Amino acid sequence: MKKGTQTEVKRNSFGSKTGECRCRNQSEDFGEQDEDTEIQNLPLYTERKADGIFRYRRRVPKNLVERVGKGYLYRNLGRTKKDVVGNWSDAHAEVEAILDGAQASAEKSAELIKRKDHRATILHLVEENMGRKQHSAWR
């Protein structure tokens, strides 16, 4: 039989024609989990950097990249899984607030432009880019 054919692959993965599986016994090596195994169970948007620090990383939607000024938002979560679990919800809430604020601002700008209210559009853009103090001088 030629190597690489489907039947050869099946024989190699199952052991023989009888279909015996060459898998480890399930009772072997399933005691304590090491740190590498725990890393697989991290919350969404969590990654481990090369220096061992875990961080929250979230891609900014394409339509909001210009408003946020970045393609990704990052927050450090700590070095241990306990730190990650403790800090994740705060980091997620902070990033969600940034994205929600950018989305709301984009929608408001689009609405003002659609209504063709030029004064309100300019005031909104000045407030958005320069802050409220600069905005109050224009009113």
Coordinates of C-alpha atoms in Angstrom, one line a residue:
M1 CA 0.0 0.0 0.0
K2 CA 1.3 3.5 -0.8
K3 CA 2.1 5.8 2.0
G4 CA -0.1 8.8 2.4
T5 CA -3.3 7.2 1.1
Q6 CA -6.5 7.4 3.1
T7 CA -6.4 3.8 4.3
E8 CA -2.7 4.2 5.4
V9 CA -3.6 7.3 7.4
K10 CA -6.5 5.5 9.0
R11 CA -4.3 2.5 9.9
N12 CA -1.7 4.8 11.4
S13 CA -4.1 6.7 13.5
F14 CA -6.1 3.8 14.7
G15 CA -3.4 1.2 15.1
S16 CA -4.6 -1.7 12.9
K17 CA -7.4 -2.9 10.7
T18 CA -9.5 -3.6 13.8
G19 CA -9.7 0.1 14.6
E20 CA -7.9 0.0 17.9
C21 CA -7.0 3.5 19.0
R22 CA -3.5 4.2 20.2
C23 CA -4.7 6.8 22.6
R24 CA -3.4 7.2 26.1
N25 CA -5.4 5.8 28.9
Q26 CA -7.7 8.5 30.2
S27 CA -6.6 8.0 33.8
E28 CA -3.0 8.9 32.9
D29 CA -1.7 12.4 33.4
F30 CA -5.0 14.1 34.2
G31 CA -4.2 15.1 37.8
E32 CA -3.2 18.7 38.5
Q33 CA -3.2 21.3 35.7
D34 CA 0.0 23.2 35.1
E35 CA 0.1 26.8 34.2
D36 CA 0.3 26.2 30.4
T37 CA -2.9 24.2 30.6
E38 CA -4.6 27.0 32.5
I39 CA -3.6 29.5 29.9
Q40 CA -5.9 27.8 27.5
N41 CA -8.9 28.7 29.6
L42 CA -8.4 32.5 29.6
P43 CA -11.3 34.9 29.1
L44 CA -12.1 36.4 25.7
Y45 CA -9.7 39.0 24.3
T46 CA -6.9 37.9 26.7
E47 CA -3.4 37.2 25.5
R48 CA 0.0 36.5 27.0
K49 CA 2.9 38.7 26.0
A50 CA 6.4 37.4 25.6
D51 CA 7.4 38.9 29.0
G52 CA 4.7 36.8 30.8
I53 CA 2.2 39.7 31.4
F54 CA -1.3 39.0 30.3
R55 CA -3.3 41.8 28.6
Y56 CA -6.7 42.5 27.3
R57 CA -6.5 43.2 23.5
R58 CA -9.5 44.4 21.5
R59 CA -9.7 45.3 17.9
V60 CA -11.4 48.6 17.2
P61 CA -14.1 48.4 14.5
K62 CA -12.9 49.8 11.1
N63 CA -15.5 52.6 11.2
L64 CA -14.3 53.8 14.6
V65 CA -10.5 53.6 14.0
E66 CA -10.2 57.2 13.0
R67 CA -12.3 58.5 16.0
V68 CA -10.4 56.3 18.5
G69 CA -7.1 56.9 16.9
K70 CA -5.9 53.3 17.2
G71 CA -6.5 49.9 15.6
Y72 CA -6.4 48.0 18.9
L73 CA -7.0 48.9 22.6
Y74 CA -4.9 47.2 25.2
R75 CA -5.1 47.0 29.0
N76 CA -2.6 45.1 31.2
L77 CA -4.2 42.4 33.4
G78 CA -1.3 41.1 35.4
R79 CA 1.0 38.1 35.6
T80 CA -1.1 35.3 37.2
K81 CA -4.5 33.9 36.2
K82 CA -5.9 35.2 39.5
D83 CA -4.9 38.7 38.5
V84 CA -6.3 38.2 35.0
V85 CA -9.7 37.1 36.4
G86 CA -9.8 40.0 38.9
N87 CA -8.8 42.7 36.4
W88 CA -10.6 41.5 33.3
S89 CA -14.1 42.9 34.0
D90 CA -12.7 46.4 34.7
A91 CA -10.6 46.4 31.5
H92 CA -13.6 45.1 29.5
A93 CA -15.9 47.8 30.9
E94 CA -13.3 50.5 30.1
V95 CA -12.8 49.4 26.5
E96 CA -16.5 49.0 26.0
A97 CA -17.1 52.5 27.3
I98 CA -14.5 53.9 24.8
L99 CA -16.0 52.0 21.9
D100 CA -19.6 53.0 22.9
G101 CA -18.6 56.7 23.2
A102 CA -16.9 56.6 19.8
Q103 CA -19.9 54.9 18.3
A104 CA -22.4 57.4 19.9
S105 CA -20.2 60.4 18.7
A106 CA -20.1 59.0 15.2
E107 CA -23.9 58.5 15.1
K108 CA -24.4 62.1 16.4
S109 CA -22.1 63.5 13.8
A110 CA -23.8 61.5 11.0
E111 CA -27.2 62.7 12.2
L112 CA -26.2 66.4 12.3
I113 CA -24.6 66.2 8.9
K114 CA -27.7 64.5 7.6
R115 CA -29.9 67.3 9.0
K116 CA -27.6 69.8 7.4
D117 CA -27.3 71.7 10.6
H118 CA -23.9 73.2 9.9
R119 CA -23.6 75.2 13.1
A120 CA -24.5 72.3 15.3
T121 CA -22.1 70.0 13.3
I122 CA -19.2 72.4 13.8
L123 CA -19.9 72.9 17.5
H124 CA -20.1 69.1 17.9
L125 CA -16.8 68.6 16.1
V126 CA -15.0 71.3 18.1
E127 CA -16.3 69.8 21.4
E128 CA -15.2 66.4 20.3
N129 CA -11.7 67.4 19.3
M130 CA -10.9 70.3 21.7
G131 CA -13.0 69.6 24.7
R132 CA -15.9 71.3 26.4
K133 CA -13.9 74.4 27.5
Q134 CA -13.1 75.4 23.9
H135 CA -16.7 74.6 23.0
S136 CA -18.2 77.0 25.5
A137 CA -16.3 79.9 24.1
W138 CA -18.1 79.4 20.8
R139 CA -21.6 79.5 22.2

